[in-house]
Tab-separated table of C-alpha atoms in Angstrom:
chain	number	residue	atom	x	y	z
B	141	LEU	CA	115.568	76.288	68.410
B	142	GLU	CA	111.847	76.615	69.072
B	143	GLN	CA	111.755	73.273	70.866
B	144	GLN	CA	114.679	74.155	73.113
B	145	SER	CA	114.009	77.845	73.746
B	146	ASP	CA	111.744	77.074	76.695
B	147	GLN	CA	114.097	74.557	78.288
B	148	PRO	CA	116.077	75.740	81.329
B	149	LYS	CA	119.654	76.791	80.588
B	150	GLU	CA	122.520	78.545	82.267
B	151	GLN	CA	122.155	82.299	82.392
B	152	GLY	CA	123.614	83.897	79.257
B	153	ALA	CA	124.297	80.532	77.567
B	154	PRO	CA	122.878	80.031	74.046
B	155	VAL	CA	120.233	77.377	73.456
B	156	LEU	CA	122.412	75.840	70.780
B	157	ASN	CA	125.981	76.628	69.815
B	158	ILE	CA	125.716	77.356	66.082
B	159	ALA	CA	128.473	78.057	63.555
B	160	LEU	CA	127.763	79.721	60.198
B	161	VAL	CA	130.574	78.910	57.784
B	162	ALA	CA	131.585	79.377	54.131
B	163	PRO	CA	134.693	78.450	52.135
B	164	THR	CA	135.845	82.029	51.422
B	165	GLY	CA	135.651	85.407	53.124
B	166	LYS	CA	133.387	86.813	50.404
B	167	ALA	CA	131.015	83.859	50.642
B	168	ALA	CA	130.976	84.208	54.430
B	169	GLN	CA	130.111	87.892	54.109
B	170	ARG	CA	127.220	87.133	51.756
B	171	LEU	CA	125.969	84.413	54.106
B	172	SER	CA	125.930	86.904	56.984
B	173	GLU	CA	123.986	89.427	54.893
B	174	SER	CA	121.461	86.738	53.901
B	175	ILE	CA	120.933	85.626	57.501
B	176	VAL	CA	120.403	89.215	58.683
B	177	ASN	CA	117.833	89.825	55.933
B	178	ALA	CA	116.073	86.525	56.642
B	179	VAL	CA	115.817	87.218	60.377
B	180	SER	CA	114.312	90.633	59.634
B	181	GLY	CA	111.753	89.008	57.357
B	182	PHE	CA	110.683	86.565	60.075
B	183	LYS	CA	109.664	89.316	62.509
B	184	ASP	CA	106.106	88.750	63.757
B	185	LEU	CA	106.162	85.276	62.144
B	186	ILE	CA	108.558	83.556	64.546
B	187	ASP	CA	108.883	84.083	68.284
B	188	ASP	CA	111.428	86.813	69.127
B	189	LYS	CA	113.099	84.468	71.623
B	190	VAL	CA	113.837	82.046	68.790
B	191	LEU	CA	115.052	84.774	66.416
B	192	ALA	CA	117.388	86.085	69.104
B	193	GLN	CA	119.162	82.718	69.150
B	194	ILE	CA	119.999	82.813	65.427
B	195	PRO	CA	123.607	83.963	64.959
B	196	THR	CA	124.543	86.428	62.223
B	197	GLN	CA	128.337	86.301	62.482
B	198	THR	CA	130.012	84.043	59.947
B	199	GLN	CA	133.504	82.678	59.451
B	200	THR	CA	135.543	80.772	56.890
B	201	LEU	CA	136.140	77.036	57.116
B	202	HIS	CA	139.814	77.614	57.813
B	203	ARG	CA	139.010	79.913	60.709
B	204	LEU	CA	136.485	77.389	62.045
B	205	LEU	CA	139.150	74.684	62.103
B	206	GLY	CA	141.810	77.041	63.462
B	207	VAL	CA	144.740	77.691	61.164
B	208	LEU	CA	148.180	76.999	62.636
B	209	PRO	CA	150.830	79.282	61.071
B	210	ASN	CA	153.488	77.443	59.069
B	211	SER	CA	151.692	74.129	59.566
B	212	PRO	CA	149.440	71.998	57.324
B	213	ASN	CA	147.406	70.974	60.378
B	214	PHE	CA	144.522	72.709	62.163
B	215	ARG	CA	143.858	73.461	65.826
B	216	TYR	CA	140.662	71.375	65.832
B	217	HIS	CA	140.689	67.721	64.817
B	218	GLU	CA	139.523	64.292	66.014
B	219	ASP	CA	141.459	64.684	69.274
B	220	ASN	CA	140.343	68.286	69.903
B	221	LEU	CA	136.726	68.566	68.817
B	222	LEU	CA	134.749	71.701	68.024
B	223	ALA	CA	132.083	72.585	70.594
B	224	TYR	CA	129.350	73.452	68.089
B	225	ASP	CA	125.956	71.736	68.160
B	226	ILE	CA	125.036	72.860	64.637
B	227	VAL	CA	127.390	73.731	61.773
B	228	LEU	CA	125.898	75.328	58.654
B	229	ILE	CA	128.221	75.399	55.628
B	230	ASP	CA	127.261	77.500	52.613
B	231	GLU	CA	128.650	77.222	49.046
B	232	VAL	CA	129.549	73.569	49.623
B	233	SER	CA	130.295	72.995	45.929
B	234	MET	CA	133.548	74.906	46.535
B	235	VAL	CA	134.696	72.599	49.352
B	236	ASP	CA	137.101	69.825	48.343
B	237	LEU	CA	137.010	66.302	49.742
B	238	PRO	CA	140.136	66.557	51.971
B	239	LEU	CA	138.924	69.761	53.661
B	240	MET	CA	135.418	68.387	54.213
B	241	THR	CA	136.995	65.287	55.745
B	242	ARG	CA	138.873	67.486	58.226
B	243	VAL	CA	135.640	69.298	59.121
B	244	PHE	CA	133.733	66.106	59.918
B	245	ARG	CA	136.644	64.688	61.893
B	246	ALA	CA	136.577	67.791	64.100
B	247	LEU	CA	132.839	67.555	64.907
B	248	LYS	CA	131.405	65.829	67.948
B	249	ASP	CA	129.134	62.836	67.335
B	250	THR	CA	125.989	64.741	68.334
B	251	ALA	CA	126.605	67.704	66.026
B	252	LYS	CA	124.147	68.455	63.231
B	253	VAL	CA	125.530	69.566	59.861
B	254	ILE	CA	123.575	71.597	57.303
B	255	LEU	CA	125.146	71.796	53.832
B	256	LEU	CA	123.936	74.431	51.363
B	257	GLY	CA	124.990	74.964	47.789
B	258	ASP	CA	124.347	74.457	44.102
B	259	ALA	CA	125.481	71.016	42.910
B	260	ASP	CA	125.301	72.209	39.297
B	261	GLN	CA	128.127	74.691	39.829
B	262	LEU	CA	131.792	73.961	39.295
B	263	PRO	CA	133.201	71.408	41.728
B	264	SER	CA	136.086	72.344	43.999
B	265	VAL	CA	139.488	73.195	42.542
B	266	ALA	CA	141.072	70.359	44.536
B	267	ALA	CA	139.967	66.708	44.581
B	268	GLY	CA	136.358	65.617	44.952
B	269	SER	CA	132.855	66.839	44.190
B	270	VAL	CA	131.298	66.573	47.638
B	271	LEU	CA	127.958	68.263	47.041
B	272	ALA	CA	127.255	66.551	43.711
B	273	ASP	CA	128.092	63.169	45.264
B	274	ILE	CA	125.642	63.533	48.147
B	275	ALA	CA	122.864	65.200	46.124
B	276	PRO	CA	121.942	62.647	43.429
B	277	ARG	CA	119.490	63.626	40.719
B	278	PRO	CA	116.677	62.753	40.377
B	279	HIS	CA	115.696	62.895	44.025
B	280	GLY	CA	115.306	59.442	45.565
B	281	GLY	CA	112.119	60.277	47.449
B	282	PHE	CA	110.990	61.153	50.986
B	283	SER	CA	109.593	58.943	53.693
B	284	LEU	CA	105.892	59.400	54.498
B	285	ASP	CA	106.707	61.092	57.800
B	286	ASN	CA	109.034	63.604	56.177
B	287	GLU	CA	106.627	64.245	53.317
B	288	GLN	CA	103.930	65.194	55.822
B	289	TYR	CA	106.365	67.468	57.651
B	290	ILE	CA	107.529	69.220	54.470
B	291	THR	CA	104.010	69.830	53.180
B	292	LYS	CA	103.159	71.395	56.536
B	293	VAL	CA	106.131	73.722	57.043
B	294	CYS	CA	106.314	74.710	53.353
B	295	GLN	CA	102.544	75.165	53.142
B	296	LEU	CA	102.267	72.714	50.234
B	297	ASN	CA	99.718	70.092	49.418
B	298	THR	CA	100.571	66.503	48.581
B	299	ASP	CA	99.706	67.065	44.903
B	300	GLN	CA	102.387	69.757	44.611
B	301	LEU	CA	105.006	67.433	46.053
B	302	SER	CA	103.850	64.606	43.789
B	303	ASN	CA	104.130	66.908	40.764
B	304	PHE	CA	107.699	67.767	41.734
B	305	PHE	CA	108.741	64.118	41.681
B	306	ALA	CA	106.843	63.545	38.453
B	307	ASN	CA	108.590	66.495	36.791
B	308	ALA	CA	111.941	65.280	38.127
B	309	LYS	CA	111.199	61.898	36.484
B	310	SER	CA	112.167	60.137	39.680
B	311	SER	CA	112.474	56.395	39.226
B	312	VAL	CA	111.752	55.907	42.924
B	313	ASN	CA	108.340	56.034	44.537
B	314	HIS	CA	108.531	59.050	46.844
B	315	LYS	CA	105.841	57.737	49.218
B	316	LYS	CA	108.086	55.380	51.130
B	317	GLN	CA	107.427	53.834	54.469
B	318	SER	CA	109.252	55.436	57.373
B	319	ASN	CA	111.471	52.404	57.965
B	320	GLU	CA	112.699	52.193	54.371
B	321	PHE	CA	115.805	53.950	53.079
B	322	SER	CA	114.888	57.428	51.887
B	323	PHE	CA	116.500	60.729	50.977
B	324	ASP	CA	115.019	62.697	53.866
B	325	TYR	CA	118.372	64.402	54.363
B	326	LEU	CA	118.140	66.057	50.913
B	327	SER	CA	115.926	68.897	49.702
B	328	PHE	CA	116.132	70.806	46.437
B	329	LEU	CA	115.401	74.537	46.606
B	330	VAL	CA	113.878	75.313	43.226
B	331	LYS	CA	113.049	79.025	43.648
B	332	SER	CA	115.899	81.415	42.844
B	333	ARG	CA	116.275	84.405	45.174
B	334	ARG	CA	118.918	85.983	42.934
B	335	PHE	CA	116.922	86.292	39.716
B	336	ASP	CA	113.552	85.315	38.284
B	337	GLY	CA	113.825	81.777	36.956
B	338	LYS	CA	111.425	82.735	34.152
B	339	GLY	CA	113.607	85.607	32.928
B	340	GLY	CA	116.418	85.405	30.419
B	341	ILE	CA	119.174	84.632	32.958
B	342	GLY	CA	117.219	81.822	34.594
B	343	LEU	CA	116.134	80.288	31.284
B	344	LEU	CA	119.692	80.381	29.937
B	345	ALA	CA	121.116	78.829	33.115
B	346	ASN	CA	118.605	75.962	32.939
B	347	SER	CA	119.273	75.320	29.245
B	348	VAL	CA	123.031	75.267	29.779
B	349	ILE	CA	123.066	72.888	32.737
B	350	GLN	CA	120.766	70.532	30.805
B	351	GLY	CA	123.257	70.553	27.936
B	352	ASP	CA	120.741	72.022	25.469
B	353	VAL	CA	122.976	73.722	22.904
B	354	LYS	CA	120.176	74.680	20.503
B	355	SER	CA	117.826	76.303	23.031
B	356	SER	CA	120.601	78.163	24.873
B	357	TRP	CA	122.035	79.616	21.653
B	358	GLN	CA	118.553	80.633	20.515
B	359	LEU	CA	118.050	82.457	23.817
B	360	LEU	CA	121.256	84.420	23.270
B	361	ASN	CA	120.351	85.288	19.690
B	362	GLN	CA	116.860	86.570	20.486
B	363	THR	CA	118.071	88.966	23.178
B	364	GLN	CA	117.437	91.964	20.953
B	365	GLN	CA	113.716	91.265	21.368
B	366	THR	CA	111.742	92.315	24.416
B	367	LEU	CA	111.008	88.747	25.509
B	368	GLN	CA	113.893	88.631	27.988
B	369	SER	CA	113.338	92.091	29.486
B	370	GLY	CA	116.882	93.160	28.616
B	371	GLN	CA	118.508	90.608	30.942
B	372	LEU	CA	120.619	88.976	28.233
B	373	SER	CA	122.926	90.525	25.678
B	374	LEU	CA	125.099	88.769	23.099
B	375	ALA	CA	128.127	91.007	22.497
B	376	GLN	CA	128.765	92.175	18.939
B	377	GLY	CA	132.031	93.238	17.294
B	378	ASP	CA	135.420	93.491	18.969
B	379	LEU	CA	136.135	94.499	22.576
B	380	SER	CA	136.187	98.219	21.828
B	381	ASN	CA	132.605	97.990	20.522
B	382	TRP	CA	130.987	96.465	23.594
B	383	LEU	CA	133.473	96.333	26.517
B	384	ALA	CA	134.707	99.926	26.397
B	385	PRO	CA	131.200	101.391	27.032
B	386	LEU	CA	130.727	99.078	30.032
B	387	VAL	CA	134.112	100.132	31.444
B	388	LYS	CA	133.094	103.770	31.063
B	389	GLN	CA	129.758	103.098	32.778
B	390	TYR	CA	130.932	101.021	35.746
B	391	TYR	CA	134.691	101.291	36.300
B	392	GLN	CA	135.574	104.826	35.278
B	393	PRO	CA	133.402	106.514	37.976
B	394	ILE	CA	135.075	104.543	40.811
B	395	GLU	CA	137.992	106.946	41.231
B	396	SER	CA	135.583	109.901	41.399
B	397	CYS	CA	133.623	108.526	44.370
B	398	ALA	CA	133.676	110.771	47.428
B	399	ASP	CA	134.053	107.835	49.823
B	400	VAL	CA	135.763	104.474	49.514
B	401	SER	CA	132.576	102.740	50.704
B	402	ASP	CA	130.777	104.262	47.721
B	403	ALA	CA	133.591	102.948	45.529
B	404	PHE	CA	133.081	99.421	46.906
B	405	ALA	CA	129.338	99.690	46.263
B	406	LEU	CA	129.991	100.716	42.651
B	407	LEU	CA	132.606	97.991	42.157
B	408	SER	CA	130.167	95.330	43.339
B	409	GLN	CA	127.715	96.243	40.564
B	410	PHE	CA	129.763	94.866	37.676
B	411	ARG	CA	132.487	92.343	36.908
B	412	VAL	CA	134.098	90.870	33.805
B	413	LEU	CA	134.421	87.069	34.003
B	414	CYS	CA	136.847	84.928	31.996
B	415	ALA	CA	137.254	81.180	31.660
B	416	THR	CA	141.029	81.262	32.063
B	417	ARG	CA	143.856	83.462	33.332
B	418	GLN	CA	145.922	83.418	30.152
B	419	GLY	CA	145.195	83.786	26.459
B	420	ASP	CA	143.687	86.523	24.329
B	421	TYR	CA	140.485	86.419	26.375
B	422	GLY	CA	141.999	85.475	29.727
B	423	VAL	CA	142.028	87.556	32.907
B	424	GLU	CA	145.536	88.923	32.415
B	425	SER	CA	144.881	90.220	28.886
B	426	ILE	CA	141.418	91.630	29.637
B	427	ASN	CA	142.699	93.447	32.742
B	428	GLU	CA	145.361	95.150	30.611
B	429	VAL	CA	142.775	96.058	27.964
B	430	ILE	CA	140.546	97.660	30.608
B	431	LYS	CA	143.482	99.566	32.105
B	432	GLY	CA	144.132	100.905	28.640
B	433	TYR	CA	140.538	102.096	28.301
B	434	LEU	CA	140.946	103.872	31.665
B	435	GLY	CA	144.340	105.352	30.724
B	436	LYS	CA	146.037	103.630	33.652
B	437	ASN	CA	148.892	101.905	31.843
B	438	ASN	CA	152.501	103.009	32.508
B	439	LEU	CA	151.775	105.068	35.622
B	440	PRO	CA	154.849	105.952	37.750
B	441	PHE	CA	154.114	104.409	41.180
B	442	GLN	CA	154.747	100.676	41.352
B	443	GLN	CA	154.565	98.007	44.072
B	444	ASN	CA	155.605	94.379	43.517
B	445	GLN	CA	156.209	95.286	39.834
B	446	GLN	CA	152.588	96.459	39.563
B	447	THR	CA	151.321	99.926	38.783
B	448	LEU	CA	149.232	101.349	41.637
B	449	TYR	CA	146.765	104.202	41.300
B	450	HIS	CA	143.782	105.738	43.070
B	451	GLY	CA	140.578	103.744	42.536
B	452	GLN	CA	142.331	100.542	41.430
B	453	PRO	CA	140.438	97.363	42.436
B	454	ILE	CA	142.733	94.540	43.564
B	455	MET	CA	142.370	90.902	44.587
B	456	ILE	CA	144.576	89.093	47.108
B	457	ASN	CA	146.098	85.905	45.648
B	458	GLU	CA	147.586	84.257	48.722
B	459	ASN	CA	146.674	83.983	52.396
B	460	ASP	CA	148.270	86.205	55.032
B	461	TYR	CA	146.917	85.085	58.401
B	462	ARG	CA	148.855	87.797	60.237
B	463	LEU	CA	147.045	90.522	58.312
B	464	GLY	CA	143.774	88.608	58.153
B	465	LEU	CA	143.801	88.704	54.338
B	466	TYR	CA	142.884	85.641	52.311
B	467	ASN	CA	143.032	84.418	48.740
B	468	GLY	CA	140.146	86.040	46.856
B	469	ASP	CA	139.670	89.083	49.120
B	470	ILE	CA	138.790	92.224	47.134
B	471	GLY	CA	140.201	95.657	47.952
B	472	ILE	CA	140.582	99.108	46.410
B	473	ILE	CA	143.716	101.267	46.279
B	474	TRP	CA	142.562	104.617	47.668
B	475	ARG	CA	144.165	108.029	48.144
B	476	VAL	CA	144.054	109.143	51.793
B	477	VAL	CA	145.365	112.221	53.566
B	478	ASP	CA	147.107	111.745	56.910
B	479	GLN	CA	147.039	114.085	59.912
B	480	LYS	CA	150.019	116.007	58.528
B	481	GLY	CA	148.222	116.677	55.272
B	482	LYS	CA	150.337	114.256	53.252
B	483	THR	CA	148.706	112.073	50.609
B	484	HIS	CA	149.262	108.321	50.548
B	485	LEU	CA	147.915	105.382	48.571
B	486	MET	CA	146.429	102.782	50.907
B	487	ALA	CA	144.878	99.383	50.241
B	488	CYS	CA	141.316	99.412	51.609
B	489	PHE	CA	139.237	96.340	52.402
B	490	GLU	CA	135.654	95.916	53.568
B	491	ASP	CA	135.470	94.154	56.918
B	492	SER	CA	131.999	93.139	58.117
B	493	SER	CA	133.162	90.590	60.682
B	494	ALA	CA	133.269	91.467	64.362
B	495	GLU	CA	135.970	88.858	64.931
B	496	ASN	CA	138.682	90.145	62.616
B	497	GLU	CA	142.241	89.644	63.676
B	498	LYS	CA	144.019	92.641	65.106
B	499	VAL	CA	146.434	94.046	62.559
B	500	GLN	CA	148.494	97.193	62.327
B	501	SER	CA	145.963	99.075	60.270
B	502	LYS	CA	143.431	101.825	60.686
B	503	ASP	CA	139.784	100.885	61.194
B	504	ILE	CA	137.298	103.491	60.052
B	505	GLU	CA	133.543	103.286	59.671
B	506	SER	CA	131.610	104.797	56.816
B	507	GLU	CA	128.614	106.798	57.978
B	508	ALA	CA	126.801	105.858	54.801
B	509	SER	CA	127.103	102.079	54.941
B	510	LYS	CA	128.195	101.433	58.549
B	511	GLN	CA	130.827	99.182	56.979
B	512	VAL	CA	134.213	98.953	58.624
B	513	ILE	CA	137.020	99.780	56.182
B	514	ARG	CA	140.528	98.534	56.884
B	515	GLN	CA	143.458	100.521	55.500
B	516	ILE	CA	146.762	98.703	54.962
B	517	LEU	CA	149.977	99.931	53.406
B	518	PRO	CA	150.353	98.394	49.924
B	519	SER	CA	153.936	97.411	50.794
B	520	ARG	CA	152.602	95.011	53.448
B	521	LEU	CA	150.189	93.180	51.165
B	522	PRO	CA	150.712	89.592	50.065
B	523	LYS	CA	150.644	88.830	46.341
B	524	PHE	CA	147.789	90.626	44.565
B	525	GLU	CA	146.571	91.686	41.122
B	526	SER	CA	144.092	94.058	39.491
B	527	VAL	CA	140.555	92.684	39.448
B	528	TYR	CA	138.562	94.395	36.726
B	529	ALA	CA	138.334	90.881	35.296
B	530	MET	CA	138.519	87.617	37.219
B	531	THR	CA	138.142	83.922	36.498
B	532	ILE	CA	134.742	82.323	36.868
B	533	HIS	CA	136.251	79.994	39.480
B	534	LYS	CA	137.122	82.978	41.680
B	535	THR	CA	133.586	84.402	41.556
B	536	GLN	CA	131.908	81.450	43.295
B	537	GLY	CA	130.128	82.818	46.330
B	538	SER	CA	129.764	86.287	44.752
B	539	GLU	CA	127.042	88.023	42.771
B	540	PHE	CA	126.876	91.192	40.683
B	541	SER	CA	124.066	93.225	39.174
B	542	HIS	CA	125.701	93.055	35.738
B	543	VAL	CA	128.136	90.365	34.557
B	544	ALA	CA	130.097	90.330	31.297
B	545	MET	CA	131.453	86.889	30.338
B	546	VAL	CA	134.316	86.939	27.840
B	547	LEU	CA	134.771	83.469	26.354
B	548	SER	CA	136.088	84.035	22.811
B	549	ALA	CA	135.834	86.311	19.802
B	550	THR	CA	132.225	87.308	19.229
B	551	GLN	CA	130.063	85.696	16.555
B	552	SER	CA	129.997	88.866	14.442
B	553	ALA	CA	133.799	89.238	14.639
B	554	THR	CA	134.171	85.606	13.565
B	555	GLN	CA	131.792	86.058	10.631
B	556	ILE	CA	133.701	89.036	9.200
B	557	GLY	CA	136.908	86.999	9.299
B	558	GLN	CA	138.853	88.592	12.162
B	559	GLN	CA	141.541	85.961	12.784
B	560	THR	CA	143.929	88.005	14.945
B	561	LYS	CA	142.339	86.734	18.161
B	562	GLN	CA	141.657	83.188	19.218
B	563	GLN	CA	138.509	81.738	17.724
B	564	SER	CA	138.392	78.517	19.728
B	565	GLY	CA	137.521	78.153	23.386
B	566	SER	CA	139.590	76.951	26.306
B	567	LYS	CA	139.715	73.251	27.088
B	568	LEU	CA	138.441	74.235	30.544
B	569	LEU	CA	135.085	75.290	29.097
B	570	CYS	CA	132.206	73.105	30.253
B	571	ARG	CA	128.530	73.523	31.099
B	572	GLU	CA	129.289	73.775	34.837
B	573	LEU	CA	131.707	76.656	34.199
B	574	LEU	CA	129.169	78.469	32.004
B	575	TYR	CA	126.363	77.846	34.503
B	576	THR	CA	128.466	79.219	37.365
B	577	GLY	CA	129.288	82.379	35.426
B	578	ILE	CA	125.703	82.899	34.272
B	579	THR	CA	124.293	82.571	37.785
B	580	ARG	CA	126.636	85.279	39.149
B	581	ALA	CA	124.404	87.860	37.404
B	582	LYS	CA	121.338	89.263	39.159
B	583	LYS	CA	119.924	91.689	36.593
B	584	GLN	CA	121.994	91.772	33.412
B	585	LEU	CA	124.287	89.355	31.596
B	586	THR	CA	126.470	90.152	28.582
B	587	ILE	CA	128.263	87.269	26.845
B	588	ALA	CA	131.035	87.520	24.245
B	589	VAL	CA	131.263	84.194	22.426
B	590	ASN	CA	130.888	82.632	18.996
B	591	GLN	CA	128.623	79.705	18.198
B	592	ARG	CA	131.387	77.105	17.941
B	593	VAL	CA	132.838	77.924	21.359
B	594	TRP	CA	129.384	78.044	22.919
B	595	GLN	CA	128.561	74.602	21.570
B	596	GLN	CA	131.884	73.307	22.886
B	597	GLY	CA	131.199	74.649	26.370
B	598	VAL	CA	127.575	73.522	26.688
B	599	THR	CA	128.378	70.047	25.400
B	600	ALA	CA	131.339	69.354	27.721
B	601	GLN	CA	130.596	68.156	31.252
B	602	VAL	CA	132.744	67.715	34.358
B	603	GLN	CA	133.218	64.081	35.348
B	604	ARG	CA	134.730	63.234	38.734
B	605	HIS	CA	134.877	59.882	40.475
B	606	SER	CA	135.797	60.468	44.105
B	607	GLY	CA	134.058	57.344	45.416
B	608	LEU	CA	132.180	59.303	48.089
B	609	ASN	CA	128.750	58.308	46.755
B	610	LEU	CA	129.825	54.667	46.736
B	611	CYS	CA	131.000	54.878	50.345
B	612	LEU	CA	127.639	56.394	51.305
B	613	LYS	CA	125.802	53.862	49.099
B	614	LEU	CA	123.908	56.603	47.283
B	615	SER	CA	124.500	55.361	43.752
């Protein structure tokens, strides 16, 4: 941008046509928030003309490609290319191989693509592990030219970069000649902006992804000490001992909020994460347990065979392009009063995009958060469910101040011989699943698990063989 900002261009035309993209609406929203914050932080450091060219509006991959209703195809493809010069895709670990193939087919030959994500997280639900395939560990090394550039822009010295490769135990000499094959396209960002890597959450995440069962379990068991600054907590007893107080602290006040925007802010502070949908410790069971704690079971008003009530958080489970609602979107059922003084339950959704599709709904703006809230009749919603608890898969691209992971009966419940609930973990448990759940937490993490299940999860590892790395000759 800086190089091209001084070049002549048509009046009103951007220097570069840039698209900011993410796999889901929630991930796109977080990307937009991150870009806005980053641009603000660069004031007085980068020329205002350059900052003005950085877009802040984001979109999903499906919107980028142009969804065609009732068709498996997209509007943009190899015969109708996208006009973007730069495409930045965040949370790439969530993108499956077929969808990424469609994206690259729709790009012009001169387009630049920037892929961001955490290769240690769960791979996509569908086929492939795109990010892990193109980001081999250890790093293969930079060319001399790129090493000089990185040390300059990152304000590093060559010793720091050498230490990184030494710590990564790279088998390749990083000081390559410019004409040799190198991994200049790949950079690892080692500083976490979500939490301190030296705190309990960061230490646990690192131990888990390295498959270190002993160290990770020790971290969980020493959480009663002050070493981890209260970030980690290993749940004790049954659900009523540890989950009920958290429900009272975070979920119960939602219905008492004066404004639905305040309710969304409170909801975003905490979430219960499960490995699976079904089972004693799956999403469906935990959601019913939490409803019971809140006294919301067996209420009279129902929609799609579900009980609806004021302050109920919901998650959309299927796309509705007409309404602009997508799988994974979070809303809240809220009591509103119309102009005639009648009370109705409406489904409310945050809407930070300026390019939302026009739907038959009311758009209101909260004075407190300046966030647009869309109100839609519950009868018009696609399939949805309560979202006090959600699967770890569904939380990719999201973050919460406090996360509670429910994986099995707790260690203390197992030791006193409570056999009424499942003691073993799901076959889906693996270190990537645990790592993804752990890294959703910013400040506090509570985990309900026994030692056997924890060992099972940390030991297991996802193995996929898509062939992408072989095609790119990266292996």
